[in-house]
JSON list of C-alpha atoms in Angstrom, two decimals:
[
{"chain": "O", "resi": 1, "resn": "MET", "atom": "CA", "xyz": [-0.48, 0.12, 0.14]},
{"chain": "O", "resi": 2, "resn": "THR", "atom": "CA", "xyz": [0.82, 3.83, -0.67]},
{"chain": "O", "resi": 3, "resn": "ILE", "atom": "CA", "xyz": [1.70, 5.50, 2.04]},
{"chain": "O", "resi": 4, "resn": "ILE", "atom": "CA", "xyz": [0.62, 9.30, 0.93]},
{"chain": "O", "resi": 5, "resn": "ASN", "atom": "CA", "xyz": [-0.28, 10.24, 3.84]},
{"chain": "O", "resi": 6, "resn": "LYS", "atom": "CA", "xyz": [2.34, 9.72, 7.48]},
{"chain": "O", "resi": 7, "resn": "GLN", "atom": "CA", "xyz": [0.53, 11.63, 9.15]},
{"chain": "O", "resi": 8, "resn": "VAL", "atom": "CA", "xyz": [-2.31, 10.05, 8.96]},
{"chain": "O", "resi": 9, "resn": "ALA", "atom": "CA", "xyz": [-2.77, 6.60, 9.53]},
{"chain": "O", "resi": 10, "resn": "HIS", "atom": "CA", "xyz": [-4.69, 3.30, 7.95]},
{"chain": "O", "resi": 11, "resn": "SER", "atom": "CA", "xyz": [-4.89, 1.25, 11.33]},
{"chain": "O", "resi": 12, "resn": "ARG", "atom": "CA", "xyz": [-8.63, -0.04, 11.34]},
{"chain": "O", "resi": 13, "resn": "ARG", "atom": "CA", "xyz": [-8.89, 0.81, 15.33]},
{"chain": "O", "resi": 14, "resn": "LYS", "atom": "CA", "xyz": [-7.37, 4.43, 14.70]},
{"chain": "O", "resi": 15, "resn": "SER", "atom": "CA", "xyz": [-9.29, 5.02, 12.21]},
{"chain": "O", "resi": 16, "resn": "ARG", "atom": "CA", "xyz": [-11.91, 5.01, 14.03]},
{"chain": "O", "resi": 17, "resn": "ALA", "atom": "CA", "xyz": [-11.14, 6.27, 17.32]},
{"chain": "O", "resi": 18, "resn": "ALA", "atom": "CA", "xyz": [-10.12, 9.20, 15.18]},
{"chain": "O", "resi": 19, "resn": "HIS", "atom": "CA", "xyz": [-13.84, 9.29, 13.72]},
{"chain": "O", "resi": 20, "resn": "PHE", "atom": "CA", "xyz": [-15.76, 8.55, 17.46]},
{"chain": "O", "resi": 21, "resn": "LYS", "atom": "CA", "xyz": [-13.02, 10.58, 19.68]},
{"chain": "O", "resi": 22, "resn": "ALA", "atom": "CA", "xyz": [-13.07, 13.57, 16.23]},
{"chain": "O", "resi": 23, "resn": "PRO", "atom": "CA", "xyz": [-13.67, 17.16, 17.16]},
{"chain": "O", "resi": 24, "resn": "SER", "atom": "CA", "xyz": [-17.02, 19.44, 16.98]},
{"chain": "O", "resi": 25, "resn": "SER", "atom": "CA", "xyz": [-15.14, 21.55, 13.70]},
{"chain": "O", "resi": 26, "resn": "GLU", "atom": "CA", "xyz": [-14.45, 18.18, 12.10]},
{"chain": "O", "resi": 27, "resn": "ARG", "atom": "CA", "xyz": [-17.60, 16.59, 12.23]},
{"chain": "O", "resi": 28, "resn": "ARG", "atom": "CA", "xyz": [-19.19, 19.77, 10.77]},
{"chain": "O", "resi": 29, "resn": "THR", "atom": "CA", "xyz": [-17.14, 18.47, 7.19]},
{"chain": "O", "resi": 30, "resn": "ILE", "atom": "CA", "xyz": [-17.98, 14.90, 8.06]},
{"chain": "O", "resi": 31, "resn": "MET", "atom": "CA", "xyz": [-21.36, 14.95, 8.01]},
{"chain": "O", "resi": 32, "resn": "SER", "atom": "CA", "xyz": [-21.67, 17.36, 5.43]},
{"chain": "O", "resi": 33, "resn": "ALA", "atom": "CA", "xyz": [-24.74, 16.03, 3.09]},
{"chain": "O", "resi": 34, "resn": "PRO", "atom": "CA", "xyz": [-24.96, 16.00, -1.30]},
{"chain": "O", "resi": 35, "resn": "LEU", "atom": "CA", "xyz": [-27.38, 18.93, -3.45]},
{"chain": "O", "resi": 36, "resn": "SER", "atom": "CA", "xyz": [-29.35, 18.74, -5.34]},
{"chain": "O", "resi": 37, "resn": "LYS", "atom": "CA", "xyz": [-28.88, 18.41, -9.04]},
{"chain": "O", "resi": 38, "resn": "GLU", "atom": "CA", "xyz": [-31.44, 21.60, -9.70]},
{"chain": "O", "resi": 39, "resn": "LEU", "atom": "CA", "xyz": [-28.28, 22.99, -6.21]},
{"chain": "O", "resi": 40, "resn": "ARG", "atom": "CA", "xyz": [-25.68, 21.52, -8.25]},
{"chain": "O", "resi": 41, "resn": "GLU", "atom": "CA", "xyz": [-26.62, 22.72, -11.32]},
{"chain": "O", "resi": 42, "resn": "GLN", "atom": "CA", "xyz": [-26.93, 26.11, -9.94]},
{"chain": "O", "resi": 43, "resn": "TYR", "atom": "CA", "xyz": [-23.13, 26.69, -8.77]},
{"chain": "O", "resi": 44, "resn": "ASN", "atom": "CA", "xyz": [-21.34, 25.21, -11.51]},
{"chain": "O", "resi": 45, "resn": "VAL", "atom": "CA", "xyz": [-18.99, 26.40, -14.63]},
{"chain": "O", "resi": 46, "resn": "ARG", "atom": "CA", "xyz": [-19.54, 24.97, -18.03]},
{"chain": "O", "resi": 47, "resn": "LEU", "atom": "CA", "xyz": [-16.32, 24.76, -20.28]},
{"chain": "O", "resi": 48, "resn": "THR", "atom": "CA", "xyz": [-16.07, 25.02, -22.98]},
{"chain": "O", "resi": 49, "resn": "ILE", "atom": "CA", "xyz": [-12.54, 23.92, -24.39]},
{"chain": "O", "resi": 50, "resn": "TYR", "atom": "CA", "xyz": [-11.85, 24.28, -28.70]},
{"chain": "O", "resi": 51, "resn": "LEU", "atom": "CA", "xyz": [-9.87, 21.78, -30.46]},
{"chain": "O", "resi": 52, "resn": "PRO", "atom": "CA", "xyz": [-8.20, 23.66, -33.41]},
{"chain": "O", "resi": 53, "resn": "ASN", "atom": "CA", "xyz": [-8.12, 20.52, -35.74]},
{"chain": "O", "resi": 54, "resn": "HIS", "atom": "CA", "xyz": [-11.24, 19.44, -35.65]},
{"chain": "O", "resi": 55, "resn": "HIS", "atom": "CA", "xyz": [-14.31, 20.58, -37.84]},
{"chain": "O", "resi": 56, "resn": "PRO", "atom": "CA", "xyz": [-17.10, 22.29, -36.39]},
{"chain": "O", "resi": 57, "resn": "PRO", "atom": "CA", "xyz": [-19.43, 20.74, -34.92]},
{"chain": "O", "resi": 58, "resn": "THR", "atom": "CA", "xyz": [-16.66, 18.15, -33.34]},
{"chain": "O", "resi": 59, "resn": "ASN", "atom": "CA", "xyz": [-14.11, 21.55, -32.23]},
{"chain": "O", "resi": 60, "resn": "VAL", "atom": "CA", "xyz": [-15.80, 21.91, -28.76]},
{"chain": "O", "resi": 61, "resn": "LEU", "atom": "CA", "xyz": [-16.03, 21.01, -26.43]},
{"chain": "O", "resi": 62, "resn": "THR", "atom": "CA", "xyz": [-18.93, 21.46, -24.06]},
{"chain": "O", "resi": 63, "resn": "PHE", "atom": "CA", "xyz": [-19.49, 19.89, -20.38]},
{"chain": "O", "resi": 64, "resn": "LEU", "atom": "CA", "xyz": [-20.43, 21.19, -16.97]},
{"chain": "O", "resi": 65, "resn": "ARG", "atom": "CA", "xyz": [-18.41, 21.30, -13.61]},
{"chain": "O", "resi": 66, "resn": "PHE", "atom": "CA", "xyz": [-19.79, 21.35, -10.94]},
{"chain": "O", "resi": 67, "resn": "GLN", "atom": "CA", "xyz": [-18.07, 23.71, -7.84]},
{"chain": "O", "resi": 68, "resn": "VAL", "atom": "CA", "xyz": [-19.51, 22.55, -4.83]},
{"chain": "O", "resi": 69, "resn": "ARG", "atom": "CA", "xyz": [-21.59, 18.47, -5.00]},
{"chain": "O", "resi": 70, "resn": "SER", "atom": "CA", "xyz": [-21.87, 18.75, -0.84]},
{"chain": "O", "resi": 71, "resn": "ILE", "atom": "CA", "xyz": [-22.25, 21.38, 1.44]},
{"chain": "O", "resi": 72, "resn": "PRO", "atom": "CA", "xyz": [-22.35, 20.47, 5.70]},
{"chain": "O", "resi": 73, "resn": "ILE", "atom": "CA", "xyz": [-25.56, 20.33, 6.53]},
{"chain": "O", "resi": 74, "resn": "ARG", "atom": "CA", "xyz": [-27.09, 22.78, 8.27]},
{"chain": "O", "resi": 75, "resn": "LYS", "atom": "CA", "xyz": [-30.68, 22.94, 10.73]},
{"chain": "O", "resi": 76, "resn": "ASP", "atom": "CA", "xyz": [-33.09, 24.34, 8.66]},
{"chain": "O", "resi": 77, "resn": "ASP", "atom": "CA", "xyz": [-32.13, 23.52, 5.54]},
{"chain": "O", "resi": 78, "resn": "GLU", "atom": "CA", "xyz": [-34.83, 21.11, 3.61]},
{"chain": "O", "resi": 79, "resn": "VAL", "atom": "CA", "xyz": [-33.85, 17.88, 2.96]},
{"chain": "O", "resi": 80, "resn": "MET", "atom": "CA", "xyz": [-34.91, 14.61, 0.96]},
{"chain": "O", "resi": 81, "resn": "ILE", "atom": "CA", "xyz": [-34.30, 11.37, 1.96]},
{"chain": "O", "resi": 82, "resn": "VAL", "atom": "CA", "xyz": [-32.84, 8.59, -0.33]},
{"chain": "O", "resi": 83, "resn": "ARG", "atom": "CA", "xyz": [-31.81, 5.24, 0.54]},
{"chain": "O", "resi": 84, "resn": "GLY", "atom": "CA", "xyz": [-33.25, 3.33, 4.04]},
{"chain": "O", "resi": 85, "resn": "GLY", "atom": "CA", "xyz": [-37.00, 3.24, 5.73]},
{"chain": "O", "resi": 86, "resn": "ASN", "atom": "CA", "xyz": [-37.64, 6.21, 5.62]},
{"chain": "O", "resi": 87, "resn": "LYS", "atom": "CA", "xyz": [-36.76, 6.82, 1.49]},
{"chain": "O", "resi": 88, "resn": "GLY", "atom": "CA", "xyz": [-39.14, 9.46, 0.30]},
{"chain": "O", "resi": 89, "resn": "LYS", "atom": "CA", "xyz": [-39.26, 11.39, 2.85]},
{"chain": "O", "resi": 90, "resn": "GLU", "atom": "CA", "xyz": [-38.72, 15.59, 2.35]},
{"chain": "O", "resi": 91, "resn": "GLY", "atom": "CA", "xyz": [-39.33, 17.70, 5.04]},
{"chain": "O", "resi": 92, "resn": "LYS", "atom": "CA", "xyz": [-36.88, 20.90, 7.26]},
{"chain": "O", "resi": 93, "resn": "VAL", "atom": "CA", "xyz": [-33.67, 19.58, 9.19]},
{"chain": "O", "resi": 94, "resn": "THR", "atom": "CA", "xyz": [-34.65, 20.58, 12.76]},
{"chain": "O", "resi": 95, "resn": "SER", "atom": "CA", "xyz": [-31.36, 20.30, 14.26]},
{"chain": "O", "resi": 96, "resn": "VAL", "atom": "CA", "xyz": [-27.68, 18.88, 13.68]},
{"chain": "O", "resi": 97, "resn": "TYR", "atom": "CA", "xyz": [-26.84, 16.24, 16.30]},
{"chain": "O", "resi": 98, "resn": "ARG", "atom": "CA", "xyz": [-22.76, 15.99, 15.79]},
{"chain": "O", "resi": 99, "resn": "LEU", "atom": "CA", "xyz": [-22.72, 14.43, 19.46]},
{"chain": "O", "resi": 100, "resn": "LYS", "atom": "CA", "xyz": [-24.07, 10.94, 17.45]},
{"chain": "O", "resi": 101, "resn": "TYR", "atom": "CA", "xyz": [-23.68, 12.56, 13.29]},
{"chain": "O", "resi": 102, "resn": "VAL", "atom": "CA", "xyz": [-27.31, 12.55, 12.77]},
{"chain": "O", "resi": 103, "resn": "ILE", "atom": "CA", "xyz": [-29.59, 15.51, 11.75]},
{"chain": "O", "resi": 104, "resn": "HIS", "atom": "CA", "xyz": [-33.41, 15.20, 13.04]},
{"chain": "O", "resi": 105, "resn": "ILE", "atom": "CA", "xyz": [-35.62, 16.14, 10.27]},
{"chain": "O", "resi": 106, "resn": "GLU", "atom": "CA", "xyz": [-39.18, 17.16, 10.76]},
{"chain": "O", "resi": 107, "resn": "ARG", "atom": "CA", "xyz": [-41.92, 14.74, 10.43]},
{"chain": "O", "resi": 108, "resn": "VAL", "atom": "CA", "xyz": [-39.66, 11.75, 10.23]},
{"chain": "O", "resi": 109, "resn": "THR", "atom": "CA", "xyz": [-40.82, 10.36, 13.99]},
{"chain": "O", "resi": 110, "resn": "ARG", "atom": "CA", "xyz": [-40.99, 7.05, 15.89]},
{"chain": "O", "resi": 111, "resn": "ASP", "atom": "CA", "xyz": [-43.60, 7.01, 18.57]},
{"chain": "O", "resi": 112, "resn": "LYS", "atom": "CA", "xyz": [-42.56, 4.74, 21.54]},
{"chain": "O", "resi": 113, "resn": "VAL", "atom": "CA", "xyz": [-44.84, 2.82, 23.22]},
{"chain": "O", "resi": 114, "resn": "SER", "atom": "CA", "xyz": [-45.60, 5.54, 26.14]},
{"chain": "O", "resi": 115, "resn": "GLY", "atom": "CA", "xyz": [-47.38, 7.26, 22.74]},
{"chain": "O", "resi": 116, "resn": "GLN", "atom": "CA", "xyz": [-44.72, 9.53, 22.70]},
{"chain": "O", "resi": 117, "resn": "SER", "atom": "CA", "xyz": [-42.79, 11.07, 19.56]},
{"chain": "O", "resi": 118, "resn": "VAL", "atom": "CA", "xyz": [-39.71, 11.46, 19.38]},
{"chain": "O", "resi": 119, "resn": "PRO", "atom": "CA", "xyz": [-37.38, 12.57, 16.23]},
{"chain": "O", "resi": 120, "resn": "LEU", "atom": "CA", "xyz": [-35.42, 9.40, 14.11]},
{"chain": "O", "resi": 121, "resn": "GLY", "atom": "CA", "xyz": [-31.79, 10.75, 13.24]},
{"chain": "O", "resi": 122, "resn": "ILE", "atom": "CA", "xyz": [-30.57, 10.46, 9.93]},
{"chain": "O", "resi": 123, "resn": "HIS", "atom": "CA", "xyz": [-27.22, 10.23, 8.28]},
{"chain": "O", "resi": 124, "resn": "PRO", "atom": "CA", "xyz": [-26.67, 13.32, 6.21]},
{"chain": "O", "resi": 125, "resn": "SER", "atom": "CA", "xyz": [-25.24, 10.67, 3.54]},
{"chain": "O", "resi": 126, "resn": "ASN", "atom": "CA", "xyz": [-28.23, 9.13, 3.71]},
{"chain": "O", "resi": 127, "resn": "VAL", "atom": "CA", "xyz": [-29.97, 12.52, 2.43]},
{"chain": "O", "resi": 128, "resn": "VAL", "atom": "CA", "xyz": [-30.51, 15.26, -0.11]},
{"chain": "O", "resi": 129, "resn": "ILE", "atom": "CA", "xyz": [-30.51, 18.71, -0.03]},
{"chain": "O", "resi": 130, "resn": "THR", "atom": "CA", "xyz": [-32.70, 20.47, -1.70]},
{"chain": "O", "resi": 131, "resn": "LYS", "atom": "CA", "xyz": [-33.22, 24.03, -0.96]},
{"chain": "O", "resi": 132, "resn": "LEU", "atom": "CA", "xyz": [-29.77, 26.01, 1.33]},
{"chain": "O", "resi": 133, "resn": "LYS", "atom": "CA", "xyz": [-30.29, 28.21, 3.60]},
{"chain": "O", "resi": 134, "resn": "LEU", "atom": "CA", "xyz": [-28.09, 30.80, 2.85]},
{"chain": "O", "resi": 135, "resn": "ASP", "atom": "CA", "xyz": [-26.79, 33.67, 5.02]},
{"chain": "O", "resi": 136, "resn": "LYS", "atom": "CA", "xyz": [-23.66, 35.38, 3.80]},
{"chain": "O", "resi": 137, "resn": "ASP", "atom": "CA", "xyz": [-21.12, 32.55, 5.24]},
{"chain": "O", "resi": 138, "resn": "ARG", "atom": "CA", "xyz": [-22.59, 30.07, 3.54]},
{"chain": "O", "resi": 139, "resn": "GLU", "atom": "CA", "xyz": [-23.09, 31.77, 1.00]},
{"chain": "O", "resi": 140, "resn": "SER", "atom": "CA", "xyz": [-19.34, 33.02, 0.20]},
{"chain": "O", "resi": 141, "resn": "ILE", "atom": "CA", "xyz": [-18.27, 29.19, 0.87]},
{"chain": "O", "resi": 142, "resn": "LEU", "atom": "CA", "xyz": [-19.77, 28.82, -2.12]},
{"chain": "O", "resi": 143, "resn": "GLU", "atom": "CA", "xyz": [-18.44, 32.81, -4.09]},
{"chain": "O", "resi": 144, "resn": "ARG", "atom": "CA", "xyz": [-15.08, 30.86, -2.75]},
{"chain": "O", "resi": 145, "resn": "SER", "atom": "CA", "xyz": [-15.28, 27.38, -4.03]},
{"chain": "O", "resi": 146, "resn": "LYS", "atom": "CA", "xyz": [-16.59, 28.94, -8.07]},
{"chain": "O", "resi": 147, "resn": "LYS", "atom": "CA", "xyz": [-13.33, 31.08, -7.64]},
{"chain": "O", "resi": 148, "resn": "GLY", "atom": "CA", "xyz": [-10.90, 28.45, -6.78]},
{"chain": "O", "resi": 149, "resn": "ARG", "atom": "CA", "xyz": [-12.50, 25.90, -9.38]},
{"chain": "O", "resi": 150, "resn": "GLU", "atom": "CA", "xyz": [-13.34, 28.28, -11.99]},
{"chain": "O", "resi": 151, "resn": "LEU", "atom": "CA", "xyz": [-8.65, 28.90, -11.64]},
{"chain": "O", "resi": 152, "resn": "ARG", "atom": "CA", "xyz": [-7.93, 25.92, -11.00]},
{"chain": "O", "resi": 153, "resn": "ALA", "atom": "CA", "xyz": [-9.86, 24.86, -14.61]},
{"chain": "O", "resi": 154, "resn": "LYS", "atom": "CA", "xyz": [-7.78, 27.63, -15.91]},
{"chain": "O", "resi": 155, "resn": "GLY", "atom": "CA", "xyz": [-4.41, 25.99, -15.00]},
{"chain": "O", "resi": 156, "resn": "LYS", "atom": "CA", "xyz": [-3.56, 29.15, -12.80]},
{"chain": "O", "resi": 157, "resn": "VAL", "atom": "CA", "xyz": [-3.69, 27.61, -9.40]},
{"chain": "O", "resi": 158, "resn": "THR", "atom": "CA", "xyz": [-0.76, 25.45, -8.14]},
{"chain": "O", "resi": 159, "resn": "ALA", "atom": "CA", "xyz": [-0.48, 22.67, -5.74]}
]
């Protein structure tokens, strides 16, 4: 096995320990959820490459370069569950429970024997974000990502 980063342990035991002992700031990025196709297309860059030695229409290659495939989930995002027993249900995120690596979604609940309704914990990888709660910080994250990828596409970023 080729070791890419000597600072990262490849031991199963140490990897699991790092995952479960991760601080809240790291858990935020681990708890990222993919964006829906509509949102991905909204935050993309269309690249057009002209091939000099080809005749039209084969001299133009156009393809989408997605800017943001996933983003850390937060309260008030609207999501759709795409895996598991609650597949197909949609709702707003009511809480992000970083300690347990789960999110709670409105109307995704379970009734206890006592009759009390409790929210079901869903892992963010099992949902797709359909609507983002945008504020200035989140917009700056998306804008930063967009600028970086545009520069990389032009070959202006090194390392």
